[in-house]
Coordinates of C-alpha atoms in Angstrom, one line a residue:
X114 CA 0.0 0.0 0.0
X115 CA 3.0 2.7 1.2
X116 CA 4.5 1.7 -2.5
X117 CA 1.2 2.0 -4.4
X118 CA 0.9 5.6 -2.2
X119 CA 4.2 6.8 -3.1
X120 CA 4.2 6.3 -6.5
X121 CA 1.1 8.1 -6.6
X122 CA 2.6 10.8 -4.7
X123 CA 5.5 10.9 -7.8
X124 CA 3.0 10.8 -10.5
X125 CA 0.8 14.0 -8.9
X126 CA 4.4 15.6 -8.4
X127 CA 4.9 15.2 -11.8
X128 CA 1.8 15.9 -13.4
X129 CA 2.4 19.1 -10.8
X130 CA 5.5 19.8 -12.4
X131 CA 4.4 19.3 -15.8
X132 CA 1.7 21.4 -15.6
X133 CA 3.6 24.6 -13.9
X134 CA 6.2 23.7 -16.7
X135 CA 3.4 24.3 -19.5
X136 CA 1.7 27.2 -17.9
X137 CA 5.3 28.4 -17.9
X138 CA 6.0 28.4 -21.5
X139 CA 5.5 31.8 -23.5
X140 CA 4.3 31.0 -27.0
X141 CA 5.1 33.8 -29.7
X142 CA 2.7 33.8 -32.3
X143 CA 4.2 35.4 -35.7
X144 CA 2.5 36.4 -38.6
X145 CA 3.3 36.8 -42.4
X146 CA 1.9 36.6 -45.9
X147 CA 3.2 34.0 -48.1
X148 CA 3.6 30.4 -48.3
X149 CA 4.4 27.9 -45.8
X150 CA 7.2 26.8 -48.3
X151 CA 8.8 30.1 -48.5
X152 CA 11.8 31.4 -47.0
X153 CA 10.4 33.2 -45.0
X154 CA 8.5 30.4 -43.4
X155 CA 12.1 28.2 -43.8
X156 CA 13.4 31.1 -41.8
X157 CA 11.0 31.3 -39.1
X158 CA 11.3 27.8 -38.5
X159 CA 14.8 27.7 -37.6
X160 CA 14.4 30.5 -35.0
X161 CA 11.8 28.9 -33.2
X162 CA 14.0 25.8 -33.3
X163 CA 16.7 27.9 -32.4
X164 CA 14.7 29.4 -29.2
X165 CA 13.2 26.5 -28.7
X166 CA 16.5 24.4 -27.8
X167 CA 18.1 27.5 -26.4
X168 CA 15.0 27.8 -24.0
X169 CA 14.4 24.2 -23.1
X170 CA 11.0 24.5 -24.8
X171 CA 10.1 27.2 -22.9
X172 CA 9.5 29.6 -25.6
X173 CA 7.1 28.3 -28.5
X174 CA 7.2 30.3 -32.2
X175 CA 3.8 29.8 -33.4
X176 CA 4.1 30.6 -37.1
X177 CA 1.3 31.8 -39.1
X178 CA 1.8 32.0 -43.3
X179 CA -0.6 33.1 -46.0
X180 CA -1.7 35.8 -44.8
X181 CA -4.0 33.9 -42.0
X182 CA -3.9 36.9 -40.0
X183 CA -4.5 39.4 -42.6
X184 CA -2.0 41.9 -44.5
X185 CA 1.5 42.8 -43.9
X186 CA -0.6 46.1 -42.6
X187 CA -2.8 43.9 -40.4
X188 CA 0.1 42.6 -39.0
X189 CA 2.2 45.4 -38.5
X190 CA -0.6 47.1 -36.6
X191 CA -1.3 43.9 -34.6
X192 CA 2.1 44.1 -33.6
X193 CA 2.0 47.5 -32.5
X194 CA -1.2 47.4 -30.7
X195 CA 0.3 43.8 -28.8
X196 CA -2.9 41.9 -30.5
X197 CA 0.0 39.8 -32.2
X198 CA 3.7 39.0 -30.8
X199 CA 5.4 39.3 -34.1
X200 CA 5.6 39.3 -37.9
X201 CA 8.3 39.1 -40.6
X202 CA 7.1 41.9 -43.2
X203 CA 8.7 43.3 -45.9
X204 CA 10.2 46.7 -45.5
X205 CA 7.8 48.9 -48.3
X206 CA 4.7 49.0 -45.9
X207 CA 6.2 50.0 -42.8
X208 CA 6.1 53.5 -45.1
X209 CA 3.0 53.8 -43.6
X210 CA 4.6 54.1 -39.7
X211 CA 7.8 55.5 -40.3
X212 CA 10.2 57.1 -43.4
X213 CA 13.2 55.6 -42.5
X214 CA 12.8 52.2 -43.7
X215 CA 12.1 54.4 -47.3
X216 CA 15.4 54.4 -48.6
X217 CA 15.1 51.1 -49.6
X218 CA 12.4 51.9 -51.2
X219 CA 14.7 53.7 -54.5
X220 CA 14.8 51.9 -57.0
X221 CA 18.3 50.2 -58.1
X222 CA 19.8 51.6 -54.7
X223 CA 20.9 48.8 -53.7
X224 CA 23.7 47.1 -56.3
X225 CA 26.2 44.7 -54.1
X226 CA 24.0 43.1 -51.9
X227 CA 26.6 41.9 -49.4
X228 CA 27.9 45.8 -49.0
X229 CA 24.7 46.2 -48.1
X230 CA 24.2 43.8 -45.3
X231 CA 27.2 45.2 -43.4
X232 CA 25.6 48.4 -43.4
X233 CA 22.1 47.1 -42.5
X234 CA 23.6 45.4 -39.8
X235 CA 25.8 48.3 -38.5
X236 CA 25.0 51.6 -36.8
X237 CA 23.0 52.8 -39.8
X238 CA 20.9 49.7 -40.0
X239 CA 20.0 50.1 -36.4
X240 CA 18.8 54.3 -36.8
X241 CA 16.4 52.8 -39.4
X242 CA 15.3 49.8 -37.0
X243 CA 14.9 52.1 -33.6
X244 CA 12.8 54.3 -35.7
X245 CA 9.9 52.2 -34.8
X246 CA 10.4 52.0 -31.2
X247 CA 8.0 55.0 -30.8
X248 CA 5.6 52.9 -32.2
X249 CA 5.2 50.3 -30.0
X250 CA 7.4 47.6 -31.6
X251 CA 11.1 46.5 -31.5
X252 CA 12.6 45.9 -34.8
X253 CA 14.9 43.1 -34.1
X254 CA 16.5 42.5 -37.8
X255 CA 16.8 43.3 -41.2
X256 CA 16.1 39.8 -43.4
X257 CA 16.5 39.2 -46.9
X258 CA 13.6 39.1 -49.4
X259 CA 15.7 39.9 -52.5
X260 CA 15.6 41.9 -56.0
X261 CA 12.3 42.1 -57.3
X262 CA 11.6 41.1 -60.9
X263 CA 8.4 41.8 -62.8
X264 CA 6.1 39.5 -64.6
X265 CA 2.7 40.2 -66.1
X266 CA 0.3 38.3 -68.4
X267 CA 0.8 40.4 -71.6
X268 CA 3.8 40.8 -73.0
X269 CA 7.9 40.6 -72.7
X270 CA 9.4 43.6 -70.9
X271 CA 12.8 44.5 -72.2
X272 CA 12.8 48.5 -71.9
X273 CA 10.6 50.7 -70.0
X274 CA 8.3 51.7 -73.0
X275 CA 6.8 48.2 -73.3
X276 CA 5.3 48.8 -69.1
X277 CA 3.3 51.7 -70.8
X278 CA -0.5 51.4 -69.8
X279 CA 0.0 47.4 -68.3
X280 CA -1.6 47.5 -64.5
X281 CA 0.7 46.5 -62.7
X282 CA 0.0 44.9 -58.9
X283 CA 2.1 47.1 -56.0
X284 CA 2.5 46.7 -52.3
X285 CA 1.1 49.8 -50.5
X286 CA 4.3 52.1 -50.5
X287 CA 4.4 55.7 -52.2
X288 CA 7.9 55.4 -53.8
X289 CA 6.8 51.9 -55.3
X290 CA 3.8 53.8 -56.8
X291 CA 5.9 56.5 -57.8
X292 CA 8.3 54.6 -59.5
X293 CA 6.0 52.8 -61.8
X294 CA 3.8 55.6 -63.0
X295 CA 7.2 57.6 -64.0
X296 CA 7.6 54.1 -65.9
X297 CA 4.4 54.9 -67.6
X298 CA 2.5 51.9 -66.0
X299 CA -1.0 51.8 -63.8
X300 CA 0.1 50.9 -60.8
X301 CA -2.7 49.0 -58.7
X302 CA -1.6 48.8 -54.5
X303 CA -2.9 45.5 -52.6
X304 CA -2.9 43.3 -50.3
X305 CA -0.5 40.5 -51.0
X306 CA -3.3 37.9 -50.0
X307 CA -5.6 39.0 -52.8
X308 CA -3.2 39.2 -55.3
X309 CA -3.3 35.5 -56.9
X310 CA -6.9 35.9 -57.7
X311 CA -6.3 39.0 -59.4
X312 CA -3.7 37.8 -61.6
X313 CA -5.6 34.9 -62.2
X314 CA -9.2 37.2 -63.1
X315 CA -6.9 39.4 -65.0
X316 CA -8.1 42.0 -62.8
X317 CA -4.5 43.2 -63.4
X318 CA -1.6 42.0 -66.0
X319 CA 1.1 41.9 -63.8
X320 CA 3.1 42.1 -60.4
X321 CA 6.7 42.5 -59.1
X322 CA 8.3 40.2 -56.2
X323 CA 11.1 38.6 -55.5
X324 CA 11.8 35.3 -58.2
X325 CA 11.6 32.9 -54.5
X326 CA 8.1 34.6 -53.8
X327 CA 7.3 34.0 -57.6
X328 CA 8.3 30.2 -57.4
X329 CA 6.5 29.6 -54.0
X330 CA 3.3 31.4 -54.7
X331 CA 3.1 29.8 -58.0
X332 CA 2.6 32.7 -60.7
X333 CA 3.4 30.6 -63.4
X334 CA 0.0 29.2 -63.4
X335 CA -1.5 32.9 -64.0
X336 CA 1.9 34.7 -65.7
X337 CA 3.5 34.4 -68.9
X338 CA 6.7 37.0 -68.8
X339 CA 8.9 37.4 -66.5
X340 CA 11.4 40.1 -66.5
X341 CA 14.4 40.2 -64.5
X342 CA 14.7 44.0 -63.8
X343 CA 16.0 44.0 -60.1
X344 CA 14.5 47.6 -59.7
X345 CA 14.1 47.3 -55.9
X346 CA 15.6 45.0 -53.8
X347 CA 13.4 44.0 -50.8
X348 CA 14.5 43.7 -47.5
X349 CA 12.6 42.0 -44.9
X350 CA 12.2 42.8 -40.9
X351 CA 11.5 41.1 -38.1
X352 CA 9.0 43.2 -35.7
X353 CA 8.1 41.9 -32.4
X354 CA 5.9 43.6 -29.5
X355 CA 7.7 46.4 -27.5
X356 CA 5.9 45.9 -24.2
X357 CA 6.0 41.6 -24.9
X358 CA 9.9 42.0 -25.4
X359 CA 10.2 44.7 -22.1
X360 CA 8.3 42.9 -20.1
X361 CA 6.8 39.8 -20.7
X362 CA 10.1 38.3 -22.1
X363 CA 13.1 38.1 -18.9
X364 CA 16.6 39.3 -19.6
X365 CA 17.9 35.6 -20.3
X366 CA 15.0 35.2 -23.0
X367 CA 16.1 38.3 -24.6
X368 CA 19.4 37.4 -24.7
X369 CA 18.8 34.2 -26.4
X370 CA 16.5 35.9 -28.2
X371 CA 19.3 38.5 -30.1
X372 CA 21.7 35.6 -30.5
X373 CA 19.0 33.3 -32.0
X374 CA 17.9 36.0 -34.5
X375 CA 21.3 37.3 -35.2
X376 CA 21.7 33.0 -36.6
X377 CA 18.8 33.2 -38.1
X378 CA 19.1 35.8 -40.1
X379 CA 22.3 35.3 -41.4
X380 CA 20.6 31.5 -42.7
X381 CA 17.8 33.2 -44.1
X382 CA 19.4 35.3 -46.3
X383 CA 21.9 32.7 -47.5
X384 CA 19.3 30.2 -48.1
X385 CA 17.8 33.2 -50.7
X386 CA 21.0 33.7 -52.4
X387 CA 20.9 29.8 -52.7
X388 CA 17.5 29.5 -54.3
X389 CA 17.9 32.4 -56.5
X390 CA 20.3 30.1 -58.3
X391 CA 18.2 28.1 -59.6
X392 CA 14.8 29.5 -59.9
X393 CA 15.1 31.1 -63.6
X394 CA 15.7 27.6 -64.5
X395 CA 12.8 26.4 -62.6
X396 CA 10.7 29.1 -63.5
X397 CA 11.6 28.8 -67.3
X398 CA 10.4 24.3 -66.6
X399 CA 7.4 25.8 -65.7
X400 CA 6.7 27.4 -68.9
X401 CA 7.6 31.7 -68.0
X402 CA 9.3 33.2 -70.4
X403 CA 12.2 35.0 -69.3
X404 CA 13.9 38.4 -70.5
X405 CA 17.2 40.1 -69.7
X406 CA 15.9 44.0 -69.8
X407 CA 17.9 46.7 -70.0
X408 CA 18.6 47.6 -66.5
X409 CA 20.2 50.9 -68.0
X410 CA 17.7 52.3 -69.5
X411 CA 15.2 51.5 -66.5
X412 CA 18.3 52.9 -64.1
X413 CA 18.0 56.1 -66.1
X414 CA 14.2 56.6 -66.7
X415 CA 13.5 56.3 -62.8
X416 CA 15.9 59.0 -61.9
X417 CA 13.4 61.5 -61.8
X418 CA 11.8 59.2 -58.8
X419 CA 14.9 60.2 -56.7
X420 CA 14.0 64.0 -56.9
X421 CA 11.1 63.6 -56.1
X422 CA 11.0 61.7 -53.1
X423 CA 14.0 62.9 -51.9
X424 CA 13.5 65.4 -49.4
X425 CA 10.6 62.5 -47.8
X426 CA 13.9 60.3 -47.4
X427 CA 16.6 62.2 -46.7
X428 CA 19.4 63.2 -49.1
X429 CA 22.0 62.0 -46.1
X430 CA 20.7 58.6 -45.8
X431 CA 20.3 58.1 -49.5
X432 CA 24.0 59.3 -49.9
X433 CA 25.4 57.2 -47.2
X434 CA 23.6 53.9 -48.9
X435 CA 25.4 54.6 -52.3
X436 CA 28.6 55.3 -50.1
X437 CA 28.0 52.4 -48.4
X438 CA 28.3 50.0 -51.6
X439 CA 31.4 52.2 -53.0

């Protein structure tokens, strides 16, 4: 009987234990908009793996693709309100909170890609990131995304005459806009969720993304051309909570937390450079046809973009980008 009582007494210690140990972990749910099989998703993955190893499973990254909680602007307001934990957006709609993450926004500012990351990940990085502080959120990192290439359901695009009149698909950013009605296209903001459909209902001819969000969200189904104009490259950044990272988060977590990211980020973007490889072959399999443009002549009929948006984003910061990459 003592036996049968004490190893009852070890099982409701347990179960005890178990269940303080549960109620003890902090889940982290984190939002974003494309597929499950994208690198954002990849990338999100190995932090929580990261964390959760670090943590001994005591923090959980709940991750949340397709656009399940809404828009990259659903999300980035979740974030700031503390309805959501975190989200990995890309950089063009935070336009809407702060200006500093718009010099990313020029187009062709960004040329060597790996000068770039030293400076997104050095003192001027980290101006742009704080910038959002005062909106309730902690920018924790810049990701990678990648150039961003045009498709549409028309015609080839080799020179910027043959964009004139095509409606082409934009994330909600004013230099993005900008840039493609100096092009002499229509240029039609949305959320990223609805844009499939709309492709597919011709609702508009084209869109621009990254060639690993083309892959993964499978525009070849809905687009013929693709065009590989690089005209903005497309950072991505990891937002979390301000008041979930000050407070609910301890100074261990946090900790683990910056060194886990810091990893993470570094894998993300390498496995981008590592699929771009081979997507134009992949893309080409599944029946796009692909044109070299003249990046020259797009280089040079966007200038006037620069003028006019520079005052919104600062002459300095614009300068120290291009200085940056020298």
């Amino acid at each position: 009987m003592k036996k049968v009582m004490s190893l009852f007494l070890v099982c409701l210690f347990l179960f005890a234990a178990g269940s303080a140990f549960a109620a003890d972990k902090t889940v982290i749910r984190v939002a974003h908009t494309i597929a499950p099989d994208s690198h954002y998703n990849k990338g999100l993955e190995y932090l929580g793996n990261l964390l959760s190893e670090a943590t001994k499973g005591q923090i959980e990254v709940q991750i949340f693709h397709s656009s399940q909680l809404g828009s990259e602007r659903d999300a980035i307001e979740g974030v700031s309100m503390g309805t959501l934990e975190m989200t990995l957006v890309s950089s063009a709609p935070l336009a809407n909170f702060t200006n500093a993450f718009l010099v990313f926004d020029l187009p062709f500012i960004i040329q060597d890609r790996q000068k770039a990351y030293a400076w997104m990940d050095g003192p001027e990085g980290q101006k742009i990131l704080d910038s959002v502080l005062s909106k309730g959120m902690v920018a924790l990192g810049i990701w990678e995304n990648g150039f961003r290439m045009l498709t549409n359901s028309k015609k080839p695009v080799a020179v910027p005459e043959d964009l004139n009149g095509l409606k082409i698909r934009l994330m909600e950013n004013p230099i993005h806009v900008g840039t493609f009605k100096t092009l002499g296209a229509y240029p039609v903001p949305m959320p990223f969720g609805e844009l499939f459909t709309a492709l597919q209902q011709k609702t508009v001819d084209g869109q621009e993304n990254p060639l690993i969000i083309i892959s993964t969200s499978k525009f070849a189904e809905v687009q013929k051309h693709l065009s590989l104009t690089g005209h903005f490259y497309a950072p991505a950044i990891l937002l979390i909570n301000k008041a979930f990272w000050e407070k609910t988060l301890t100074d261990e977590q946090r900790k683990i937390f910056i060194e886990a990211e810091l990893k993470a980020r570094h894998w993300e973007r390498n496995y981008c450079i590592e699929s771009e490889k081979i997507l134009v072959d992949s893309l080409k399999a599944q029946g796009m046809e692909v044109t070299e443009p003249d990046k020259a002549k797009f280089f040079d009929a966007v200038q006037p973009v620069y003028k006019e948006f520079e005052e919104q984003v600062g002459k300095e910061a614009i300068q120290k980008l291009i200085d940056a990459q020298k």
